[in-house]
Coordinates of C-alpha atoms in Angstrom, one line a residue:
Chain U
M227 CA 0.2 0.2 0.1
K228 CA 2.5 2.1 1.2
G229 CA 3.6 1.7 -3.3
V230 CA 0.4 2.7 -4.2
A231 CA 1.1 5.9 -1.7
H232 CA 3.8 6.6 -3.4
I233 CA 2.4 7.0 -7.2
T234 CA -0.2 9.0 -5.7
K235 CA 1.9 11.4 -4.9
T236 CA 3.4 11.3 -7.9
L237 CA 1.1 11.8 -10.0
I238 CA -0.4 14.5 -8.1
F239 CA 3.1 16.2 -8.5
L240 CA 3.6 15.5 -12.1
G241 CA -0.1 16.2 -12.9
V242 CA 0.7 19.9 -11.2
N243 CA 3.8 19.7 -12.8
F244 CA 2.0 19.7 -16.5
L245 CA -0.2 22.4 -15.5
F246 CA 2.0 24.7 -14.9
F247 CA 4.4 24.5 -17.4
H248 CA 1.3 23.7 -20.3
D249 CA 0.7 27.6 -19.0
L250 CA 4.4 28.5 -19.0
R251 CA 4.1 27.2 -23.2
S252 CA 1.4 28.4 -24.4
Q253 CA 3.2 31.6 -24.6
D254 CA 5.0 30.6 -27.0
S255 CA 4.5 32.0 -30.5
T256 CA 5.7 33.6 -34.0
G257 CA 6.6 37.4 -32.5
V258 CA 4.0 39.8 -33.1
L259 CA 1.2 38.4 -34.5
K260 CA 1.4 36.4 -31.1
I261 CA 0.9 33.0 -33.7
E262 CA 0.8 29.8 -31.9
L263 CA 2.2 26.8 -32.7
P264 CA 1.8 23.2 -31.3
K265 CA 3.9 22.2 -28.3
H266 CA 5.3 19.2 -28.7
Y267 CA 6.4 16.5 -31.4
F268 CA 5.1 13.8 -29.4
N269 CA 1.0 13.1 -29.5
T270 CA -0.8 11.7 -26.4
V271 CA -0.8 7.9 -27.4
F272 CA -3.0 5.8 -25.6
V273 CA -2.9 2.0 -26.7
L274 CA -5.8 -1.0 -25.8
D275 CA -3.5 -4.2 -26.2
V276 CA -5.6 -7.7 -25.8
Y277 CA -3.7 -10.8 -26.2
R278 CA -4.5 -14.3 -25.7
K279 CA -2.9 -17.5 -25.5
P280 CA -5.3 -20.6 -25.3
E281 CA -5.3 -23.2 -22.5
T282 CA -1.6 -26.4 -22.9
K283 CA -2.5 -29.2 -20.5
I284 CA 0.7 -29.8 -17.8
K285 CA 2.4 -32.9 -18.8
D286 CA 4.0 -32.5 -14.8
T287 CA 2.3 -35.6 -13.1
I288 CA 4.8 -35.8 -10.1
D289 CA 4.7 -32.1 -9.1
Y290 CA 1.9 -31.4 -6.6
Q291 CA 0.9 -28.0 -8.2
S292 CA 1.1 -29.7 -11.2
K293 CA -2.2 -31.7 -10.6
R294 CA -3.9 -28.8 -8.6
L295 CA -3.4 -26.5 -11.5
K296 CA -3.5 -28.7 -14.5
T297 CA -3.8 -25.9 -17.7
Y298 CA -1.8 -23.0 -18.4
G299 CA -3.5 -20.5 -20.7
V300 CA -3.5 -16.1 -20.9
K301 CA -5.9 -13.7 -21.0
Q302 CA -3.9 -10.5 -21.1
F303 CA -5.7 -6.8 -21.4
D304 CA -3.4 -3.9 -20.8
L305 CA -4.3 0.0 -21.5
S306 CA -1.0 2.2 -21.3
F307 CA -0.5 5.9 -21.9
Y308 CA 1.9 8.7 -23.2
T309 CA 1.5 12.1 -22.7
P310 CA 3.9 14.9 -23.4
L311 CA 4.1 17.6 -21.3
F312 CA 7.1 19.1 -21.1
T313 CA 9.2 20.3 -24.6
T314 CA 11.6 22.3 -25.3
E315 CA 14.4 23.2 -28.0
T316 CA 17.3 24.8 -28.2
H317 CA 19.6 26.6 -31.0
P318 CA 23.4 25.1 -30.6
D319 CA 24.3 26.4 -33.5
S320 CA 22.5 28.4 -36.7
S321 CA 21.9 24.9 -38.2
T322 CA 21.0 22.6 -35.3
I323 CA 17.7 22.2 -33.6
S324 CA 18.1 19.6 -30.4
N325 CA 15.2 19.5 -28.6
T326 CA 14.5 17.6 -24.4
H327 CA 11.3 15.8 -24.4
I328 CA 9.3 15.0 -20.8
L329 CA 6.4 12.4 -21.6
L330 CA 4.2 10.7 -18.6
T331 CA 3.6 7.4 -19.0
G332 CA 0.4 4.4 -17.5
N333 CA 0.4 1.6 -17.7
Y334 CA -2.5 -0.6 -16.0
S335 CA -2.7 -4.6 -17.1
V336 CA -5.0 -7.3 -15.9
L337 CA -3.5 -11.1 -16.9
R338 CA -5.8 -13.8 -15.7
P339 CA -3.7 -17.2 -16.1
V340 CA -6.1 -19.7 -16.6
F341 CA -5.4 -22.7 -14.2
E342 CA -8.4 -25.0 -14.5
G343 CA -7.9 -27.2 -11.5
I344 CA -7.9 -23.4 -9.3
E345 CA -10.4 -20.6 -9.6
Q346 CA -9.8 -17.5 -12.1
H347 CA -6.8 -15.2 -10.5
K348 CA -7.3 -11.9 -11.8
L349 CA -3.4 -10.5 -11.3
A350 CA -3.6 -6.8 -12.1
K351 CA -0.6 -4.5 -12.2
I352 CA -0.5 0.0 -12.6
G353 CA 2.0 1.7 -12.9
I354 CA 2.6 5.4 -14.0
G355 CA 6.4 6.4 -14.6
I356 CA 8.2 9.7 -16.8
R357 CA 10.1 9.1 -19.8
Y358 CA 13.1 11.5 -20.6
I359 CA 14.4 12.1 -24.1
Y360 CA 16.9 14.2 -25.7
N361 CA 17.6 14.8 -29.1
T362 CA 21.7 16.4 -30.1
G363 CA 20.2 18.0 -33.3
K364 CA 23.2 15.7 -34.3
K365 CA 23.8 11.7 -34.6
G366 CA 22.2 10.8 -31.0
V367 CA 19.4 10.7 -28.4
L368 CA 19.0 9.6 -25.6
F369 CA 16.5 7.7 -23.7
V370 CA 15.5 7.2 -19.7
D371 CA 12.6 5.8 -18.7
A372 CA 11.4 4.8 -15.4
A373 CA 8.5 2.9 -14.5
P374 CA 7.0 2.1 -10.9
F375 CA 4.2 -0.3 -10.6
V376 CA 2.1 -1.4 -8.4
T377 CA 0.8 -5.6 -8.8
R378 CA -1.3 -7.6 -7.0
D379 CA -3.7 -10.6 -7.1
A380 CA -7.3 -8.5 -7.2
T381 CA -9.3 -11.4 -6.8
Y382 CA -8.6 -11.9 -3.6
R383 CA -7.7 -9.9 -0.3
S384 CA -3.8 -9.3 -1.2
R385 CA -1.5 -6.8 -0.1
G386 CA 0.1 -4.6 -3.4
Y387 CA 4.4 -5.3 -4.1
F388 CA 6.1 -1.7 -5.3
R389 CA 8.6 -2.7 -8.8
L390 CA 10.2 -0.4 -10.6
A391 CA 11.1 -1.3 -13.9
S392 CA 14.2 1.3 -16.0
T393 CA 16.0 1.8 -19.1
I394 CA 18.3 3.5 -20.2
V395 CA 19.8 3.8 -23.5
Y396 CA 21.9 6.1 -26.4
S397 CA 21.2 5.8 -29.4
H398 CA 22.6 6.7 -32.2
N399 CA 22.1 7.8 -36.3
A400 CA 25.1 6.5 -38.0
T401 CA 23.1 7.3 -41.1
A402 CA 19.5 6.9 -42.1
W403 CA 20.2 3.8 -42.6
L404 CA 21.6 2.5 -39.7
N405 CA 22.3 2.5 -36.7
W406 CA 23.0 1.2 -33.2
R407 CA 21.5 1.4 -29.5
L408 CA 23.5 0.3 -26.2
G409 CA 22.1 1.0 -22.6
V410 CA 21.2 -1.1 -19.7
T411 CA 17.4 -1.9 -18.6
K412 CA 16.1 -3.4 -15.7
S413 CA 13.2 -4.9 -17.2
F414 CA 10.1 -8.2 -15.9
L415 CA 9.6 -9.1 -19.7
W416 CA 11.8 -12.7 -19.0
G417 CA 9.9 -13.5 -16.1
N418 CA 11.5 -11.4 -13.1
R419 CA 13.6 -8.4 -12.8
F420 CA 16.5 -8.9 -14.7
Y421 CA 19.6 -6.3 -15.1
W422 CA 20.2 -7.0 -18.8
P423 CA 22.8 -4.2 -21.2
F424 CA 20.3 -2.9 -24.3
I425 CA 21.8 -3.6 -27.4
G426 CA 20.0 -2.4 -30.6
L427 CA 21.3 -2.3 -34.1
R428 CA 18.8 -1.3 -37.3
F429 CA 19.5 -1.7 -40.2
G430 CA 17.5 0.1 -42.4
R431 CA 15.5 4.0 -42.9
L432 CA 12.2 3.6 -40.1
D433 CA 9.6 4.6 -42.7
K434 CA 11.2 2.1 -45.0
V435 CA 12.1 -1.6 -44.4
N436 CA 14.4 -2.6 -42.1
F437 CA 16.0 -5.4 -39.6
S438 CA 16.0 -4.5 -36.3
I439 CA 18.1 -6.1 -33.4
Q440 CA 17.0 -4.6 -29.9
F441 CA 18.4 -6.9 -27.2
P442 CA 16.6 -7.9 -24.5
R443 CA 13.3 -6.9 -26.1
S444 CA 13.0 -7.7 -29.6
I445 CA 13.7 -9.4 -33.5
N446 CA 11.8 -7.5 -35.8
L447 CA 11.7 -7.0 -39.6
N448 CA 9.2 -5.1 -40.8
M449 CA 7.9 -3.9 -43.8
P450 CA 5.3 -1.2 -45.1
V451 CA 3.5 -2.0 -48.0
N452 CA 1.9 1.5 -48.0
S453 CA 1.2 4.7 -46.0
K454 CA -1.5 2.8 -44.3
L455 CA -0.1 -1.0 -44.1
V456 CA 2.6 -2.3 -42.0
F457 CA 3.6 -5.6 -41.9
S458 CA 6.5 -6.8 -39.4
I459 CA 7.9 -10.6 -39.0
Y460 CA 9.1 -11.4 -35.0
T461 CA 10.1 -12.4 -32.1
K462 CA 9.7 -11.0 -28.8
P463 CA 9.7 -11.6 -25.1
Q464 CA 6.6 -11.5 -23.3
G465 CA 6.5 -12.3 -19.9
G466 CA 6.0 -10.5 -16.0
M467 CA 6.2 -10.6 -12.4
Y468 CA 2.8 -11.3 -10.4
N469 CA 1.4 -11.5 -6.6
F470 CA -0.5 -14.2 -6.8
S471 CA -2.9 -15.3 -3.4
N472 CA -2.4 -18.0 -1.6
H473 CA -5.6 -18.8 -1.5
D474 CA -5.8 -22.3 -3.3
S475 CA -2.8 -23.6 -1.2
L476 CA -0.1 -23.6 -3.8
D477 CA 2.4 -23.0 -1.0
S478 CA 2.1 -25.6 1.3
R479 CA 3.5 -23.0 4.1
K480 CA 0.0 -21.4 5.0
T481 CA 1.5 -18.9 6.5
E482 CA 2.6 -17.2 3.2
S483 CA -1.1 -14.8 2.1
T484 CA 1.0 -14.2 -1.2
F485 CA 3.5 -15.9 -3.5
N486 CA 5.2 -14.4 -6.7
F487 CA 4.5 -16.1 -9.8
T488 CA 6.1 -15.5 -12.8
R489 CA 5.8 -15.9 -16.5
Y490 CA 7.5 -16.1 -19.6
E491 CA 6.8 -16.9 -23.4
I492 CA 8.9 -16.5 -26.5
N493 CA 6.4 -15.1 -29.4
T494 CA 7.5 -15.4 -32.9
G495 CA 4.9 -14.0 -35.4
L496 CA 3.5 -12.2 -37.9
R497 CA 2.5 -8.6 -36.7
C498 CA 0.0 -6.0 -39.5
D499 CA -0.5 -2.4 -38.6
V500 CA -2.8 -0.6 -40.1
R501 CA -3.3 2.4 -40.1
T502 CA -6.6 4.0 -40.9
G503 CA -5.7 7.8 -40.0
P504 CA -3.3 9.9 -38.2
K505 CA -5.3 9.6 -35.0
F506 CA -6.2 6.1 -34.9
N507 CA -4.3 2.3 -35.8
F508 CA -4.6 -0.9 -34.9
Y509 CA -2.4 -4.1 -35.3
I510 CA -2.7 -7.7 -35.2
A511 CA -0.4 -10.2 -34.3
L512 CA -0.3 -13.7 -34.4
G513 CA 2.1 -16.4 -34.1
V514 CA 3.7 -19.6 -31.7
S515 CA 4.4 -18.7 -28.3
S516 CA 6.8 -20.8 -27.7
R517 CA 9.4 -21.5 -24.3
N518 CA 7.0 -21.3 -22.3
N519 CA 7.5 -21.1 -18.2
I520 CA 5.8 -20.3 -15.1
T521 CA 7.3 -20.3 -11.3
F522 CA 6.1 -19.5 -8.4
Y523 CA 7.5 -18.6 -5.5
S524 CA 8.2 -16.3 -2.2
E525 CA 10.2 -14.6 -1.6
K526 CA 9.7 -13.9 1.8
A527 CA 10.1 -17.3 2.5
N528 CA 13.4 -17.2 1.5
K529 CA 14.8 -14.5 2.7
A530 CA 14.0 -16.5 6.2
R531 CA 16.5 -19.3 4.7
P532 CA 20.3 -18.6 4.7
R533 CA 22.4 -18.0 1.5
A534 CA 19.0 -18.6 -0.7
P535 CA 18.8 -16.6 -3.5
Y536 CA 15.8 -14.8 -3.3
R537 CA 14.3 -16.9 -6.4
T538 CA 14.4 -19.9 -5.3
Y539 CA 11.4 -21.4 -6.7
F540 CA 8.9 -24.1 -5.1
Y541 CA 7.2 -24.1 -8.3
S542 CA 9.1 -24.2 -11.8
Q543 CA 7.6 -25.6 -14.6
D544 CA 8.5 -25.4 -19.2
L545 CA 5.0 -26.0 -20.9
A546 CA 4.2 -27.0 -24.8
S547 CA 4.3 -24.5 -27.3
T548 CA 0.7 -23.0 -28.3
L549 CA 0.1 -20.5 -30.6
Y550 CA -0.9 -16.8 -29.5
L551 CA -2.9 -13.7 -30.9
N552 CA -2.5 -10.3 -29.7
F553 CA -4.9 -7.5 -31.0
G554 CA -4.5 -3.5 -30.5
L555 CA -6.4 -0.2 -30.8
V556 CA -4.1 2.9 -30.9
F557 CA -5.2 6.4 -30.5
K558 CA -3.2 9.4 -30.7
F559 CA -4.5 13.1 -30.0
G560 CA -3.1 16.5 -29.8
K561 CA -1.4 18.0 -32.9
T562 CA 2.8 18.0 -33.0
R563 CA 5.3 20.1 -34.3
S564 CA 6.3 19.1 -38.3
Y565 CA 9.5 16.2 -37.8
Y566 CA 9.0 14.6 -41.8
N567 CA 12.6 13.4 -42.7
N568 CA 13.6 14.4 -39.2
K569 CA 15.5 11.1 -38.3
N570 CA 16.5 11.4 -35.2
L571 CA 13.1 12.4 -34.2
Y572 CA 11.9 8.9 -35.9
D573 CA 14.9 7.4 -33.7
A574 CA 13.7 8.4 -30.6
M575 CA 9.8 8.0 -31.2
N576 CA 10.7 4.0 -32.1
L577 CA 12.2 4.0 -29.5
N578 CA 9.2 5.0 -27.4
S579 CA 7.3 2.9 -29.5
T580 CA 9.9 -0.1 -28.6
I581 CA 9.2 0.2 -24.9
S582 CA 5.7 1.3 -25.6
G583 CA 4.9 -1.4 -27.9
D584 CA 2.4 0.9 -30.2
G585 CA 3.9 -0.1 -33.5
N586 CA 6.2 3.2 -34.3
A587 CA 2.5 4.7 -35.2
Q588 CA 3.5 8.0 -35.6
I589 CA 7.2 7.7 -37.7
P590 CA 4.9 8.8 -41.2
L591 CA 4.7 6.5 -44.3
T592 CA 4.9 8.1 -47.6
P593 CA 1.9 8.0 -50.1
Q594 CA 2.5 6.2 -53.2
R595 CA 0.5 8.6 -55.4
K596 CA -1.5 12.1 -55.1
S597 CA -5.3 10.6 -55.0
D598 CA -8.3 12.2 -53.8
I599 CA -7.2 15.9 -52.4
N600 CA -9.8 18.0 -52.4
L601 CA -9.0 22.1 -52.3
E602 CA -9.2 21.9 -48.3
S603 CA -6.5 19.9 -47.6
V604 CA -3.7 21.8 -49.7
R605 CA -5.0 25.4 -48.8
D606 CA -1.6 25.3 -46.0
L607 CA 0.6 24.9 -49.1
V608 CA -1.2 26.8 -51.9
D609 CA -1.9 30.6 -51.6
Y610 CA -5.0 32.4 -53.2
N611 CA -2.5 34.2 -56.0
D612 CA -1.4 30.2 -56.9
F613 CA -4.7 30.1 -59.1
Chain X
M263 CA -17.1 0.4 -29.3
V264 CA -18.6 4.3 -29.9
L265 CA -14.9 6.0 -29.5
V266 CA -14.2 2.7 -31.5
A267 CA -16.8 3.2 -34.6
G268 CA -16.7 7.3 -34.3
Y269 CA -13.2 8.8 -33.8
P270 CA -11.1 7.8 -37.6
L271 CA -14.2 9.9 -39.0
V272 CA -13.2 12.9 -36.5
S273 CA -10.0 12.7 -38.3
F274 CA -10.7 12.4 -42.1
S275 CA -9.6 16.0 -43.1
Q276 CA -6.8 16.0 -40.9
A277 CA -5.2 12.4 -43.0
E278 CA -5.7 14.5 -46.2
K279 CA -4.0 17.2 -45.5
D280 CA -1.0 15.0 -43.5
K281 CA -1.2 13.1 -46.9
V282 CA -0.6 16.4 -48.9
E283 CA 2.5 17.0 -46.6
L284 CA 4.3 13.8 -46.9
L285 CA 3.4 13.8 -50.7
R286 CA 5.4 17.3 -50.7
V287 CA 8.2 17.0 -48.4
S288 CA 8.6 13.2 -50.7
F289 CA 8.9 15.9 -54.0
I290 CA 11.7 17.8 -52.2
N291 CA 13.7 15.4 -51.2
K292 CA 13.2 13.8 -54.4
K293 CA 14.2 17.3 -56.2
L294 CA 17.1 18.6 -53.9
D295 CA 19.4 15.0 -53.6
L296 CA 20.8 16.4 -49.7
T297 CA 23.8 14.4 -48.9
N298 CA 23.0 12.7 -45.5
A299 CA 25.0 15.8 -43.4
E300 CA 22.8 18.0 -45.4
S301 CA 19.8 15.7 -44.5
E302 CA 20.2 15.9 -41.2
K303 CA 19.8 19.4 -40.5
F304 CA 18.2 20.3 -43.6
W305 CA 14.8 18.6 -42.9
P306 CA 14.5 19.9 -38.6
V307 CA 15.0 23.5 -40.2
Y308 CA 12.7 23.1 -42.6
N309 CA 10.0 21.9 -41.0
E310 CA 10.3 24.7 -38.1
Y311 CA 10.2 27.2 -41.2
N312 CA 7.2 25.6 -42.4
D313 CA 5.3 24.9 -39.2
K314 CA 5.6 28.9 -38.5
I315 CA 4.8 29.7 -42.5
K316 CA 1.3 27.6 -42.3
A317 CA 0.5 29.3 -39.0
I318 CA 0.5 32.6 -40.2
R319 CA -1.6 32.0 -43.2
K320 CA -4.6 29.6 -41.0
N321 CA -4.2 32.9 -38.0
L322 CA -4.9 35.2 -41.5
R323 CA -7.7 32.5 -43.0
Q324 CA -9.5 32.1 -39.3
S325 CA -9.4 36.1 -39.6
Y326 CA -11.4 36.5 -42.7
R327 CA -13.7 33.7 -42.0
R328 CA -16.4 37.1 -41.5
S329 CA -18.1 38.4 -44.6
P330 CA -16.8 42.1 -44.9
E331 CA -20.2 43.2 -45.1
Q332 CA -20.4 42.0 -41.1
L333 CA -17.1 44.2 -40.1
S334 CA -17.0 48.0 -38.6
E335 CA -14.7 49.8 -39.6
A336 CA -12.6 49.4 -36.7
E337 CA -12.4 45.6 -37.3
A338 CA -11.9 46.4 -40.9
E339 CA -9.2 48.5 -40.2
E340 CA -7.7 45.4 -38.5
L341 CA -8.6 42.9 -40.4
Y342 CA -6.5 45.6 -42.9
L343 CA -3.2 45.9 -41.1
L344 CA -3.1 42.0 -40.1
D345 CA -2.5 41.2 -44.0
I346 CA 0.0 43.8 -43.8
K347 CA 1.3 42.1 -40.9
S348 CA 1.4 38.6 -41.6
K349 CA 2.5 38.9 -45.1
Q350 CA 5.6 41.4 -43.0
A351 CA 5.9 38.0 -40.7
E352 CA 6.2 35.2 -43.7
V353 CA 8.9 37.6 -45.2
D354 CA 10.9 37.4 -41.7
V355 CA 10.3 34.0 -41.1
H356 CA 11.5 33.4 -45.2
K357 CA 14.4 35.6 -44.1
Q358 CA 15.3 34.3 -40.9
Y359 CA 15.2 30.5 -42.8
G360 CA 16.6 31.2 -45.2
D361 CA 19.6 32.0 -44.8
K362 CA 19.8 28.9 -42.0
I363 CA 18.4 26.9 -45.1
K364 CA 21.3 28.0 -47.5
G365 CA 23.7 27.8 -44.6
I366 CA 23.0 24.2 -44.6
I367 CA 22.5 23.0 -47.9
G368 CA 24.7 25.7 -50.4
V369 CA 22.7 28.7 -52.3
K370 CA 22.1 26.2 -55.9
K371 CA 20.3 24.1 -53.6
S372 CA 18.0 26.6 -51.7
V373 CA 16.9 27.8 -55.5
R374 CA 16.4 24.4 -56.9
L375 CA 14.0 24.5 -53.0
K376 CA 12.1 26.9 -54.6
V377 CA 11.5 25.6 -57.4
A378 CA 10.9 21.9 -56.3
E379 CA 8.3 24.2 -53.9
E380 CA 6.5 25.2 -57.0
E381 CA 6.4 23.1 -58.9
F382 CA 4.3 21.0 -56.2
K383 CA 2.4 23.2 -56.2
R384 CA 1.8 23.1 -59.6
E385 CA 1.1 19.5 -59.7
I386 CA -1.5 19.9 -56.9
I387 CA -3.1 22.5 -58.6
N388 CA -3.7 20.5 -62.5
S389 CA -4.7 17.8 -60.6
I390 CA -7.2 19.4 -58.5
R391 CA -7.6 20.9 -62.1
E392 CA -8.3 17.1 -63.4
K393 CA -10.5 16.1 -61.0
S394 CA -12.8 18.7 -61.0
D395 CA -13.6 18.6 -64.6

């Protein structure tokens, strides 16, 4: 509960700051005409994500827990957002524009692991965080993300656990076609709190066909078909760490009211992003979920045992591969400054997507032909004198 | 579901504007044949320039929404001055950013940029004319 209070305080602090900065930045104008330009480069983005993995039988017949659980499947719903709080620009020299972006991020997710032998648990995660992005205006982008969250078993009365996921990455655009990234990340995607080096390499422009390896998060081959359709072949880990109520006595120590449930799987599949308009897109992904693993352990009990690592499992099980289905809706709000062909900002947006999973929704893809253009749409480009 | 169904319709006009912008950017990119180093610096500055020009024009266009018959003498005078100020602001922005752009891509490509902008406008106007014929 301490964690929830902490997040509430953070939220209030950020809210006050947002209002303050919002007011400050709205004074910006182009001089005597007092014209306002959009303040930010990032849209406010909401992502609704649904993930399903059908039940598979737990083949093990030795462990007590396996016999109790019987099957394992996943139903997951996730609502996340990010919104720019503050954007500032500097001109280190006459031809360079560098900018700093601070974004507020949030996430609410519900995981329902499907264990046929016990009652269904609803494992909730709620978090709010801060993202800092600095575009040097030359070749580099610095990305810092801190995402604290609270996880609890919402089905039964249980205590919430406070956790922190974080990432710091420097991204370097050698050219528009070649990018490398280096950093560190503390992520729960591999089932527990792991500290990994973040190593990334991308070949190809972000608005064209590109191949990207972003360890430990994903490997992607992205293929835009036109300005509205992008296909991706990818492989990535999917998982997390949750607080699980001991209501079903899966932990034989009756003194433990909750324990940790971790899961991860490696998903390899095909994703299709459809951009219906500048404010909305959706995606659907289908593939094979392999290397499925679940574990149970009690951090509290492990702490009491001398020399036992904190994640000494009292149950760990590898499960057969299954299919998975992932579907998401992405809503974008607000006007932004122009960033066409600005490879550093494209890179900043891609870094943001790598963490948020919105599928590079903001990076524009050039349309192939100019059909169905009406006069209203070109008023900004064409003057009255041109007719 | 109401939100999902209704949302894209609201942004239809913006979608068209974005499409034209992207076509223009692609057209200019092709015509200028920028090196990596030039492109890296040119686009952030050119985007900022364009944002300012667009904002000035939009501001003026919005001021002309009322019919001249509905305007008082003072309001008409204000609008007349705004028109002049807007034209002046465009010149100022053009001068300020023109110098920056010239510093990045050189004077020859700056001229090619102007030509490319005009060519694109012409192409757009022609395509509108063809459509309306």
